[in-house]
Amino acid sequence: MSKPQPSSLKISELNWINRFAQLGDAFSTRLTATAVPNPQWMAFSSNLSHEMGLQDDWMHEPGVLDALSGNAVFKGSEPLASVYSGHQFGHWAGQLGDGRALCLGEVLTRVGPLEIQLKGAGPTPYSRRADGRAVLRSTVREFLCSEAMAGLGIPTTRALCMVSSPLPVYREELESAAVLTRVAPSFVRFGHFEHFASVQNKAALKTLAQFVLDLSQENLMKHTNLSALDGLSFEEKCLAFLELTAINYAKLMSQWQGVGFCHGVMNTDNMSILGLTIDYGPFQFMDAFDPQHICNHSDHEGRYRYAQQPQIAYWNLFCLGQAFASLIEDTDKIVKALSLFKTHLPLEIERVYQSKLGLLELSSAQQDKPDSSLAEGILQVLAQERVDYSIFWRKLSVAVGHYPLLARAAFDGVNELFLDARGFQLWLDGYLDRLKSENVEASAQRMLKSNPKFVLRNHLCEIAIQAAKAGDNSEIERLMKVLSSPFDEHPGFESFADHPPHWAQSLSISCSS
């Protein structure tokens, strides 16, 4: 592998290595994007640009706008659309694939190899009679949420930039097109493995497994406590990879639940093999806390409701395990590997809520009063009162910071969030008793770094979308400012952290894009 690229590079200077393209024709179809008329820059992620090592003005380099709108091809790029299958809403959907995404290839960056993909670049052989386009509305949502999740420290695919075009695209109504440039170490999904298992192509399945083993080598060595994986058989490496994937998803689910994030479409083809949040469709950061909240209006049975997300992740992991069954002779070993999700999930969730509550891990002498009971208790109160999830946790963080000076009166602002504060007051008695064993100032600082002031609420997205449709991208830029560092105060942006307006209750988010 070549060395990572230094900082301050032009995009044209990136070294393309295209490892997925080298897997063979069974995995993808080579093709170029379909051009759009009059492409215009809309938004950029300066954070991702810096992480990749790009120059601040990389977007002004000749030909870059054309290449990232699908109207030209970078030198060294090998564009392709990959094939995969999957379960959608619990049912086998058969062959799917990159129906409106085109992988330009893989480049070496300052943070290592990254795949660059255009979403909305036109039809592919996997578009299933669709147009292969993305509309401005959904593209703004994915651009903002990809970078919002990165700001929260949650594993995610990233969004480098966004291009608009007046090309008309019809969904429920006539809209305009947009193209998103998104970035990840890999866009391989559970569905890639399911595809080759379903067509009984064991050779391709083994090739794909080796590909992700190579991608994950460093993390696998950490997981197995080995300095090299050479001593393991291929089957042992696959089992270690399944273990690592199960643990990664236990961590990811705990992080989603901790910030009140609802994905909306946890189909197996929307599950990243690397444990990244991927495919931002009908997502939502909850306003009023409701464990049974369904953010996707296409999810008529509530399969992907907030409280169900960890269980769905486990179900999807077993679909992945079934796909690996032809590579691992003993299925009991697969079940054992994936069961690490169940053992790690409660530990990861408790760790998340300990941070949100500003608590350090309990000593063994205190295990008769686990912090999980405090977390469960306040979540029950929040659900009963339908209290705004993000605002509660941030106000609680601020209140703990004032507690040493103001005593119980520090929590008056939190009380105001409840119509009936008796349940909260009863819970607060136990919480303050627990805080006696903590350094309260340190607890408050920990909470402020764990409970974001800003999340990407649906109404904030909608305001930015409507402004962008009118040709004003300033709301996207303003949101990017706070979402890139959501734990900071950002004076002057308080309205972004306020309760949603009444009209936000009527917003309907579905799978349409």
Short mmCIF file of C-alpha atoms in Angstrom, two decimals:
data_model
loop_
_atom_site.label_atom_id
_atom_site.label_comp_id
_atom_site.label_asym_id
_atom_site.label_seq_id
_atom_site.Cartn_x
_atom_site.Cartn_y
_atom_site.Cartn_z
CA MET A 1 0.00 0.00 0.00
CA SER A 2 1.29 3.45 -0.88
CA LYS A 3 1.80 6.01 1.86
CA PRO A 4 -1.09 8.32 2.76
CA GLN A 5 -1.13 11.60 0.92
CA PRO A 6 0.20 14.76 2.61
CA SER A 7 -2.05 17.70 3.41
CA SER A 8 -2.92 20.58 1.05
CA LEU A 9 -3.42 18.50 -2.07
CA LYS A 10 -5.42 19.31 -5.14
CA ILE A 11 -8.06 16.73 -5.95
CA SER A 12 -6.27 16.03 -9.22
CA GLU A 13 -3.19 15.02 -7.21
CA LEU A 14 -4.95 12.26 -5.27
CA ASN A 15 -3.68 8.78 -6.01
CA TRP A 16 -6.46 6.45 -7.23
CA ILE A 17 -6.02 2.79 -6.26
CA ASN A 18 -9.53 1.38 -6.98
CA ARG A 19 -9.26 -1.88 -5.04
CA PHE A 20 -12.97 -2.75 -5.28
CA ALA A 21 -12.85 -2.36 -9.05
CA GLN A 22 -10.11 -5.00 -9.13
CA LEU A 23 -12.36 -7.68 -7.60
CA GLY A 24 -13.85 -8.55 -10.98
CA ASP A 25 -16.93 -8.18 -13.16
CA ALA A 26 -19.13 -10.28 -10.84
CA PHE A 27 -19.09 -7.49 -8.28
CA SER A 28 -19.95 -4.44 -10.34
CA THR A 29 -20.63 -2.86 -13.68
CA ARG A 30 -18.24 -0.28 -15.11
CA LEU A 31 -20.03 2.80 -16.40
CA THR A 32 -19.88 6.57 -16.27
CA ALA A 33 -22.43 8.95 -14.81
CA THR A 34 -25.15 10.59 -16.84
CA ALA A 35 -24.49 14.31 -17.26
CA VAL A 36 -26.71 16.97 -15.69
CA PRO A 37 -27.34 20.43 -17.14
CA ASN A 38 -25.87 23.55 -15.55
CA PRO A 39 -24.37 22.08 -12.36
CA GLN A 40 -23.76 24.53 -9.51
CA TRP A 41 -21.90 24.15 -6.22
CA MET A 42 -24.25 24.18 -3.22
CA ALA A 43 -22.31 23.16 -0.12
CA PHE A 44 -18.99 21.79 1.12
CA SER A 45 -17.70 20.11 4.24
CA SER A 46 -14.56 21.97 5.25
CA ASN A 47 -14.00 19.46 8.08
CA LEU A 48 -13.90 16.49 5.72
CA SER A 49 -11.79 18.42 3.22
CA HIS A 50 -9.18 19.08 5.90
CA GLU A 51 -9.27 15.49 7.12
CA MET A 52 -8.66 14.22 3.62
CA GLY A 53 -5.78 16.65 3.21
CA LEU A 54 -7.29 18.75 0.43
CA GLN A 55 -6.46 22.36 -0.22
CA ASP A 56 -8.98 24.89 1.07
CA ASP A 57 -9.80 25.95 -2.48
CA TRP A 58 -9.92 22.48 -4.03
CA MET A 59 -13.38 23.13 -5.45
CA HIS A 60 -12.02 25.91 -7.71
CA GLU A 61 -9.66 23.60 -9.57
CA PRO A 62 -10.64 23.34 -13.26
CA GLY A 63 -12.80 20.33 -14.05
CA VAL A 64 -13.68 19.42 -10.44
CA LEU A 65 -17.28 20.66 -10.62
CA ASP A 66 -17.84 18.65 -13.79
CA ALA A 67 -16.29 15.52 -12.27
CA LEU A 68 -18.35 15.73 -9.07
CA SER A 69 -21.59 16.37 -10.93
CA GLY A 70 -21.07 13.36 -13.19
CA ASN A 71 -20.27 15.38 -16.30
CA ALA A 72 -16.61 14.27 -16.51
CA VAL A 73 -14.29 11.61 -15.11
CA PHE A 74 -11.21 12.17 -12.95
CA LYS A 75 -7.96 10.85 -14.40
CA GLY A 76 -7.30 7.54 -12.65
CA SER A 77 -10.91 7.04 -11.59
CA GLU A 78 -12.67 3.78 -12.51
CA PRO A 79 -16.41 4.49 -12.00
CA LEU A 80 -18.65 1.55 -11.23
CA ALA A 81 -21.98 0.54 -9.75
CA SER A 82 -21.89 -2.49 -7.46
CA VAL A 83 -24.42 -5.30 -7.19
CA TYR A 84 -25.94 -6.45 -3.90
CA SER A 85 -29.16 -7.95 -2.60
CA GLY A 86 -30.96 -7.67 0.71
CA HIS A 87 -33.90 -7.92 3.06
CA GLN A 88 -36.23 -4.92 2.97
CA PHE A 89 -38.70 -4.47 5.83
CA GLY A 90 -38.00 -8.05 6.87
CA HIS A 91 -38.63 -9.62 3.45
CA TRP A 92 -36.15 -10.93 0.91
CA ALA A 93 -36.04 -8.42 -1.95
CA GLY A 94 -33.62 -10.25 -4.22
CA GLN A 95 -31.06 -8.43 -6.33
CA LEU A 96 -30.71 -4.72 -5.69
CA GLY A 97 -27.48 -2.77 -6.20
CA ASP A 98 -26.30 0.79 -6.65
CA GLY A 99 -29.41 2.09 -8.38
CA ARG A 100 -28.53 5.77 -8.05
CA ALA A 101 -24.98 5.68 -6.71
CA LEU A 102 -21.75 5.50 -8.64
CA CYS A 103 -18.43 4.74 -6.99
CA LEU A 104 -15.75 6.84 -8.67
CA GLY A 105 -13.06 4.70 -7.09
CA GLU A 106 -10.71 4.71 -4.13
CA VAL A 107 -8.12 7.35 -3.33
CA LEU A 108 -5.30 7.63 -0.84
CA THR A 109 -5.81 10.49 1.62
CA ARG A 110 -4.20 11.77 4.78
CA VAL A 111 -6.51 9.50 6.82
CA GLY A 112 -5.98 6.46 4.62
CA PRO A 113 -7.80 4.97 1.61
CA LEU A 114 -11.31 6.32 0.99
CA GLU A 115 -13.93 5.50 -1.61
CA ILE A 116 -15.57 8.47 -3.32
CA GLN A 117 -19.13 8.00 -4.51
CA LEU A 118 -21.64 10.12 -6.39
CA LYS A 119 -25.24 9.71 -5.27
CA GLY A 120 -27.84 10.76 -7.82
CA ALA A 121 -25.55 10.41 -10.84
CA GLY A 122 -28.08 8.75 -13.14
CA PRO A 123 -29.35 5.26 -13.99
CA THR A 124 -27.29 2.11 -13.59
CA PRO A 125 -28.05 -1.52 -14.44
CA TYR A 126 -29.43 -1.79 -10.88
CA SER A 127 -31.86 1.13 -11.03
CA ARG A 128 -34.86 -1.17 -11.56
CA ARG A 129 -36.50 1.10 -14.14
CA ALA A 130 -35.94 4.19 -11.94
CA ASP A 131 -34.14 7.34 -13.04
CA GLY A 132 -31.08 6.97 -10.81
CA ARG A 133 -31.42 10.54 -9.61
CA ALA A 134 -31.60 12.16 -6.19
CA VAL A 135 -33.65 15.28 -5.58
CA LEU A 136 -32.38 18.41 -3.88
CA ARG A 137 -34.58 17.79 -0.84
CA SER A 138 -33.13 14.39 0.08
CA THR A 139 -29.60 15.42 -0.88
CA VAL A 140 -29.63 18.36 1.52
CA ARG A 141 -30.84 16.01 4.26
CA GLU A 142 -28.10 13.45 3.66
CA PHE A 143 -25.38 16.07 3.30
CA LEU A 144 -26.30 17.71 6.59
CA CYS A 145 -26.90 14.52 8.56
CA SER A 146 -23.71 12.82 7.42
CA GLU A 147 -21.67 15.70 8.78
CA ALA A 148 -23.92 16.14 11.84
CA MET A 149 -23.28 12.53 12.83
CA ALA A 150 -19.55 13.01 12.34
CA GLY A 151 -19.75 16.07 14.61
CA LEU A 152 -21.43 13.92 17.26
CA GLY A 153 -18.62 11.37 17.01
CA ILE A 154 -20.88 8.65 15.60
CA PRO A 155 -19.43 6.38 12.86
CA THR A 156 -20.86 7.44 9.52
CA THR A 157 -20.30 7.81 5.83
CA ARG A 158 -19.32 11.39 5.11
CA ALA A 159 -20.42 14.09 2.66
CA LEU A 160 -17.75 16.13 0.90
CA CYS A 161 -19.94 18.38 -1.23
CA MET A 162 -23.24 18.85 -2.96
CA VAL A 163 -24.09 19.99 -6.50
CA SER A 164 -27.47 21.20 -7.75
CA SER A 165 -28.93 21.11 -11.25
CA PRO A 166 -32.17 22.42 -12.75
CA LEU A 167 -32.78 18.95 -14.22
CA PRO A 168 -36.42 18.11 -13.42
CA VAL A 169 -36.99 14.93 -11.38
CA TYR A 170 -40.44 13.62 -10.52
CA ARG A 171 -41.24 12.05 -7.17
CA GLU A 172 -44.57 12.86 -5.52
CA GLU A 173 -44.18 16.18 -7.32
CA LEU A 174 -41.78 17.76 -9.77
CA GLU A 175 -38.46 18.60 -8.09
CA SER A 176 -34.93 19.47 -9.16
CA ALA A 177 -31.93 17.16 -9.14
CA ALA A 178 -28.83 17.23 -6.99
CA VAL A 179 -25.69 15.10 -6.74
CA LEU A 180 -24.00 14.28 -3.45
CA THR A 181 -20.33 13.36 -3.16
CA ARG A 182 -20.04 11.00 -0.26
CA VAL A 183 -16.96 9.34 1.20
CA ALA A 184 -16.24 6.23 3.28
CA PRO A 185 -13.48 3.66 3.75
CA SER A 186 -15.88 1.32 1.97
CA PHE A 187 -19.52 1.26 0.89
CA VAL A 188 -19.77 -2.55 1.13
CA ARG A 189 -23.00 -3.57 2.84
CA PHE A 190 -24.43 -6.70 4.43
CA GLY A 191 -26.38 -7.04 1.19
CA HIS A 192 -23.20 -7.57 -0.84
CA PHE A 193 -22.59 -10.79 1.09
CA GLU A 194 -26.24 -11.79 0.94
CA HIS A 195 -26.17 -11.43 -2.84
CA PHE A 196 -23.35 -13.88 -3.48
CA ALA A 197 -24.72 -16.30 -0.89
CA SER A 198 -28.14 -16.21 -2.56
CA VAL A 199 -26.70 -17.04 -6.01
CA GLN A 200 -24.41 -19.66 -4.41
CA ASN A 201 -21.24 -18.08 -5.75
CA LYS A 202 -18.87 -19.24 -3.04
CA ALA A 203 -15.77 -18.08 -4.90
CA ALA A 204 -17.07 -14.50 -5.12
CA LEU A 205 -18.21 -14.66 -1.50
CA LYS A 206 -14.71 -15.69 -0.43
CA THR A 207 -13.15 -12.92 -2.54
CA LEU A 208 -15.46 -10.35 -0.95
CA ALA A 209 -14.72 -11.66 2.54
CA GLN A 210 -10.98 -11.37 1.91
CA PHE A 211 -11.53 -7.82 0.66
CA VAL A 212 -13.21 -6.71 3.90
CA LEU A 213 -10.69 -8.67 5.98
CA ASP A 214 -7.94 -6.64 4.33
CA LEU A 215 -9.86 -3.41 4.97
CA SER A 216 -10.31 -4.32 8.63
CA GLN A 217 -6.88 -5.81 9.29
CA GLU A 218 -5.76 -3.22 11.83
CA ASN A 219 -8.99 -3.41 13.83
CA LEU A 220 -8.99 -7.20 13.64
CA MET A 221 -5.49 -7.30 15.12
CA LYS A 222 -6.68 -5.12 18.00
CA HIS A 223 -9.73 -7.32 18.49
CA THR A 224 -7.73 -10.56 18.53
CA ASN A 225 -4.75 -9.08 20.42
CA LEU A 226 -2.46 -10.30 17.66
CA SER A 227 0.38 -8.43 16.02
CA ALA A 228 -0.45 -10.18 12.74
CA LEU A 229 -3.27 -12.36 11.44
CA ASP A 230 -0.99 -14.76 9.55
CA GLY A 231 -1.40 -17.46 12.18
CA LEU A 232 -5.17 -17.63 11.74
CA SER A 233 -6.97 -19.73 9.18
CA PHE A 234 -9.35 -18.03 6.74
CA GLU A 235 -12.32 -19.38 8.70
CA GLU A 236 -10.89 -18.06 11.96
CA LYS A 237 -10.40 -14.64 10.38
CA CYS A 238 -14.01 -14.64 9.19
CA LEU A 239 -15.24 -15.51 12.67
CA ALA A 240 -13.13 -12.75 14.18
CA PHE A 241 -14.58 -10.37 11.63
CA LEU A 242 -18.15 -11.35 12.55
CA GLU A 243 -17.29 -10.82 16.22
CA LEU A 244 -15.86 -7.39 15.46
CA THR A 245 -18.91 -6.47 13.36
CA ALA A 246 -21.26 -7.52 16.16
CA ILE A 247 -19.33 -5.38 18.66
CA ASN A 248 -19.22 -2.43 16.24
CA TYR A 249 -22.99 -2.55 15.88
CA ALA A 250 -23.51 -2.80 19.64
CA LYS A 251 -21.53 0.43 19.93
CA LEU A 252 -23.32 2.09 17.02
CA MET A 253 -26.79 1.22 18.31
CA SER A 254 -25.94 2.58 21.76
CA GLN A 255 -24.79 5.83 20.16
CA TRP A 256 -27.93 6.12 18.04
CA GLN A 257 -30.14 5.52 21.04
CA GLY A 258 -28.13 7.94 23.15
CA VAL A 259 -28.76 10.92 20.85
CA GLY A 260 -32.33 9.92 19.99
CA PHE A 261 -31.47 9.11 16.38
CA CYS A 262 -33.93 7.11 14.27
CA HIS A 263 -32.62 5.68 11.01
CA GLY A 264 -35.95 4.77 9.47
CA VAL A 265 -34.87 2.11 6.94
CA MET A 266 -32.62 -0.48 8.57
CA ASN A 267 -32.80 -2.90 5.66
CA THR A 268 -29.82 -5.23 5.29
CA ASP A 269 -28.79 -3.38 2.13
CA ASN A 270 -28.55 -0.23 4.28
CA MET A 271 -26.17 -1.82 6.80
CA SER A 272 -22.50 -0.94 6.38
CA ILE A 273 -20.12 -3.87 6.76
CA LEU A 274 -17.80 -1.52 8.70
CA GLY A 275 -20.44 -0.45 11.22
CA LEU A 276 -21.01 3.01 9.76
CA THR A 277 -24.30 4.87 9.64
CA ILE A 278 -25.21 4.79 5.97
CA ASP A 279 -28.04 5.86 3.65
CA TYR A 280 -29.79 8.81 5.25
CA GLY A 281 -33.35 8.61 4.02
CA PRO A 282 -36.28 9.13 6.42
CA PHE A 283 -34.05 9.69 9.48
CA GLN A 284 -34.99 11.82 12.47
CA PHE A 285 -33.54 13.07 15.71
CA MET A 286 -36.49 12.76 18.05
CA ASP A 287 -38.16 15.84 19.47
CA ALA A 288 -40.61 14.64 22.13
CA PHE A 289 -39.26 11.40 23.57
CA ASP A 290 -41.28 8.37 22.56
CA PRO A 291 -39.63 4.92 22.50
CA GLN A 292 -42.23 3.76 19.98
CA HIS A 293 -41.61 6.67 17.61
CA ILE A 294 -41.70 5.81 13.89
CA CYS A 295 -39.85 8.36 11.79
CA ASN A 296 -40.53 6.77 8.40
CA HIS A 297 -44.11 7.19 7.18
CA SER A 298 -43.51 4.31 4.77
CA ASP A 299 -42.92 1.99 7.75
CA HIS A 300 -46.57 1.15 8.25
CA GLU A 301 -45.94 -1.67 10.75
CA GLY A 302 -43.36 0.21 12.80
CA ARG A 303 -40.60 -2.30 12.16
CA TYR A 304 -37.91 0.36 12.47
CA ARG A 305 -39.30 2.34 15.42
CA TYR A 306 -36.76 3.85 17.78
CA ALA A 307 -36.95 1.22 20.56
CA GLN A 308 -36.69 -1.62 18.02
CA GLN A 309 -33.45 -0.48 16.36
CA PRO A 310 -31.05 -2.62 18.43
CA GLN A 311 -33.17 -5.73 17.86
CA ILE A 312 -33.29 -5.05 14.12
CA ALA A 313 -29.51 -4.67 14.06
CA TYR A 314 -29.24 -8.11 15.70
CA TRP A 315 -31.68 -9.59 13.15
CA ASN A 316 -29.64 -8.09 10.33
CA LEU A 317 -26.42 -9.47 11.81
CA PHE A 318 -27.90 -12.96 11.59
CA CYS A 319 -28.71 -12.37 7.92
CA LEU A 320 -25.03 -11.54 7.50
CA GLY A 321 -24.11 -14.67 9.45
CA GLN A 322 -26.23 -16.80 7.15
CA ALA A 323 -24.38 -15.33 4.19
CA PHE A 324 -21.07 -16.39 5.78
CA ALA A 325 -22.33 -19.94 6.44
CA SER A 326 -20.74 -21.39 3.30
CA LEU A 327 -17.37 -20.01 4.41
CA ILE A 328 -17.60 -21.24 8.02
CA GLU A 329 -18.46 -24.90 8.48
CA ASP A 330 -19.70 -24.75 12.08
CA THR A 331 -22.82 -22.57 12.25
CA ASP A 332 -22.73 -22.70 16.06
CA LYS A 333 -19.51 -20.68 15.87
CA ILE A 334 -21.32 -18.07 13.78
CA VAL A 335 -24.11 -17.82 16.35
CA LYS A 336 -21.56 -17.52 19.14
CA ALA A 337 -19.67 -14.78 17.30
CA LEU A 338 -22.79 -12.74 16.61
CA SER A 339 -24.05 -13.20 20.16
CA LEU A 340 -21.35 -10.76 21.25
CA PHE A 341 -23.85 -8.11 20.14
CA LYS A 342 -26.19 -9.16 22.97
CA THR A 343 -23.46 -9.18 25.61
CA HIS A 344 -21.91 -5.88 24.53
CA LEU A 345 -25.10 -3.89 23.85
CA PRO A 346 -26.18 -3.40 27.50
CA LEU A 347 -22.63 -2.50 28.48
CA GLU A 348 -22.37 0.04 25.66
CA ILE A 349 -25.78 1.54 26.45
CA GLU A 350 -24.88 1.86 30.12
CA ARG A 351 -21.59 3.51 29.16
CA VAL A 352 -23.45 6.01 26.96
CA TYR A 353 -25.92 6.94 29.69
CA GLN A 354 -23.24 7.11 32.35
CA SER A 355 -21.62 9.79 30.23
CA LYS A 356 -24.94 11.55 29.66
CA LEU A 357 -25.51 11.51 33.42
CA GLY A 358 -21.94 12.60 34.17
CA LEU A 359 -21.10 9.45 36.12
CA LEU A 360 -17.93 7.43 36.31
CA GLU A 361 -18.01 3.66 36.21
CA LEU A 362 -19.15 2.12 39.47
CA SER A 363 -16.77 0.27 41.72
CA SER A 364 -17.53 -3.38 42.41
CA ALA A 365 -18.87 -2.41 45.83
CA GLN A 366 -21.57 -0.27 44.22
CA GLN A 367 -22.86 -2.77 41.69
CA ASP A 368 -26.01 -3.39 43.77
CA LYS A 369 -27.18 0.04 42.53
CA PRO A 370 -26.27 0.08 38.84
CA ASP A 371 -26.43 3.34 36.95
CA SER A 372 -28.58 1.60 34.36
CA SER A 373 -31.53 1.90 36.78
CA LEU A 374 -31.05 5.67 36.88
CA ALA A 375 -31.01 5.82 33.10
CA GLU A 376 -34.06 3.59 32.75
CA GLY A 377 -35.88 5.64 35.36
CA ILE A 378 -35.42 8.99 33.65
CA LEU A 379 -36.26 7.54 30.23
CA GLN A 380 -39.56 6.31 31.63
CA VAL A 381 -40.31 9.77 33.01
CA LEU A 382 -39.37 11.43 29.72
CA ALA A 383 -41.62 9.04 27.81
CA GLN A 384 -44.56 9.61 30.14
CA GLU A 385 -44.29 13.36 29.79
CA ARG A 386 -43.16 13.39 26.11
CA VAL A 387 -40.34 15.75 27.05
CA ASP A 388 -38.02 17.01 24.32
CA TYR A 389 -35.13 14.57 24.42
CA SER A 390 -32.18 16.75 23.39
CA ILE A 391 -33.29 19.82 25.34
CA PHE A 392 -33.76 17.79 28.52
CA TRP A 393 -30.28 16.32 28.47
CA ARG A 394 -28.61 19.64 27.70
CA LYS A 395 -30.55 21.49 30.41
CA LEU A 396 -29.72 18.74 32.89
CA SER A 397 -26.03 19.14 32.00
CA VAL A 398 -26.16 22.90 32.62
CA ALA A 399 -28.09 22.40 35.85
CA VAL A 400 -25.49 20.00 37.25
CA GLY A 401 -22.86 22.65 36.54
CA HIS A 402 -24.84 25.15 38.66
CA TYR A 403 -25.72 22.65 41.39
CA PRO A 404 -22.72 23.33 43.69
CA LEU A 405 -23.73 27.00 43.89
CA LEU A 406 -27.52 26.92 43.63
CA ALA A 407 -28.28 23.52 45.19
CA ARG A 408 -31.62 22.01 44.11
CA ALA A 409 -32.78 25.34 42.66
CA ALA A 410 -30.30 24.72 39.83
CA PHE A 411 -32.85 22.29 38.37
CA ASP A 412 -35.75 24.74 38.18
CA GLY A 413 -35.21 25.16 34.42
CA VAL A 414 -35.40 21.39 33.96
CA ASN A 415 -38.63 21.24 35.97
CA GLU A 416 -40.22 23.60 33.47
CA LEU A 417 -39.94 20.96 30.75
CA PHE A 418 -42.53 18.80 32.52
CA LEU A 419 -46.27 19.37 32.77
CA ASP A 420 -46.17 17.23 35.92
CA ALA A 421 -42.68 17.36 37.44
CA ARG A 422 -43.36 14.96 40.32
CA GLY A 423 -41.86 11.99 38.49
CA PHE A 424 -38.76 13.99 37.63
CA GLN A 425 -38.43 15.26 41.21
CA LEU A 426 -38.61 11.74 42.58
CA TRP A 427 -35.96 10.60 40.10
CA LEU A 428 -33.83 13.65 40.93
CA ASP A 429 -33.65 12.56 44.58
CA GLY A 430 -31.85 9.37 43.56
CA TYR A 431 -29.69 11.12 41.01
CA LEU A 432 -28.45 13.76 43.46
CA ASP A 433 -27.73 11.04 45.96
CA ARG A 434 -25.59 9.30 43.33
CA LEU A 435 -23.80 12.58 42.49
CA LYS A 436 -22.50 12.72 46.06
CA SER A 437 -19.84 10.18 45.07
CA GLU A 438 -18.74 12.27 42.07
CA ASN A 439 -16.73 15.39 41.44
CA VAL A 440 -19.75 17.45 40.41
CA GLU A 441 -17.76 19.98 38.39
CA ALA A 442 -16.12 17.14 36.43
CA SER A 443 -19.52 15.49 35.99
CA ALA A 444 -20.97 18.65 34.51
CA GLN A 445 -18.11 18.97 32.04
CA ARG A 446 -18.50 15.34 31.04
CA MET A 447 -22.20 15.87 30.46
CA LEU A 448 -21.67 18.96 28.31
CA LYS A 449 -19.38 16.87 26.10
CA SER A 450 -21.89 14.02 25.93
CA ASN A 451 -25.22 15.83 25.51
CA PRO A 452 -25.22 17.95 22.34
CA LYS A 453 -26.82 21.37 22.34
CA PHE A 454 -27.54 21.04 18.62
CA VAL A 455 -28.96 18.13 16.62
CA LEU A 456 -30.31 18.12 13.08
CA ARG A 457 -34.03 18.34 13.74
CA ASN A 458 -36.45 17.80 10.87
CA HIS A 459 -37.73 21.36 10.91
CA LEU A 460 -34.19 22.75 10.63
CA CYS A 461 -33.67 20.53 7.59
CA GLU A 462 -36.93 21.74 6.11
CA ILE A 463 -36.02 25.41 6.54
CA ALA A 464 -32.67 24.80 4.85
CA ILE A 465 -34.34 22.85 2.03
CA GLN A 466 -36.91 25.53 1.28
CA ALA A 467 -34.22 28.22 1.27
CA ALA A 468 -32.04 26.12 -1.05
CA LYS A 469 -34.94 25.60 -3.44
CA ALA A 470 -35.18 29.39 -3.62
CA GLY A 471 -31.48 29.64 -4.41
CA ASP A 472 -30.28 30.54 -0.89
CA ASN A 473 -27.69 28.12 0.55
CA SER A 474 -26.91 30.24 3.62
CA GLU A 475 -29.10 28.12 5.93
CA ILE A 476 -27.09 25.04 4.99
CA GLU A 477 -23.89 26.92 5.85
CA ARG A 478 -25.33 28.13 9.17
CA LEU A 479 -26.40 24.64 10.13
CA MET A 480 -23.01 23.22 9.18
CA LYS A 481 -21.37 25.69 11.55
CA VAL A 482 -23.21 24.42 14.62
CA LEU A 483 -23.54 20.76 13.60
CA SER A 484 -19.79 20.37 13.08
CA SER A 485 -19.26 21.17 16.79
CA PRO A 486 -22.66 20.41 18.37
CA PHE A 487 -21.43 20.35 21.98
CA ASP A 488 -20.26 23.99 21.85
CA GLU A 489 -22.50 26.92 22.80
CA HIS A 490 -22.40 28.94 19.53
CA PRO A 491 -23.76 32.29 20.77
CA GLY A 492 -26.25 33.75 18.32
CA PHE A 493 -27.51 30.36 17.16
CA GLU A 494 -29.78 29.62 20.15
CA SER A 495 -32.85 29.21 17.92
CA PHE A 496 -31.29 26.06 16.43
CA ALA A 497 -31.39 24.48 19.90
CA ASP A 498 -34.94 25.55 20.74
CA HIS A 499 -38.16 23.52 20.75
CA PRO A 500 -39.50 22.78 17.27
CA PRO A 501 -42.30 25.03 16.01
CA HIS A 502 -45.85 23.72 15.96
CA TRP A 503 -45.80 23.27 12.17
CA ALA A 504 -42.97 20.75 12.49
CA GLN A 505 -45.46 18.18 13.77
CA SER A 506 -46.96 17.94 10.29
CA LEU A 507 -43.67 17.11 8.56
CA SER A 508 -43.83 13.72 6.86
CA ILE A 509 -40.63 11.87 5.96
CA SER A 510 -40.81 8.76 3.79
CA CYS A 511 -38.54 6.60 1.65
CA SER A 512 -39.11 8.88 -1.33
CA SER A 513 -35.95 10.57 -2.58
#
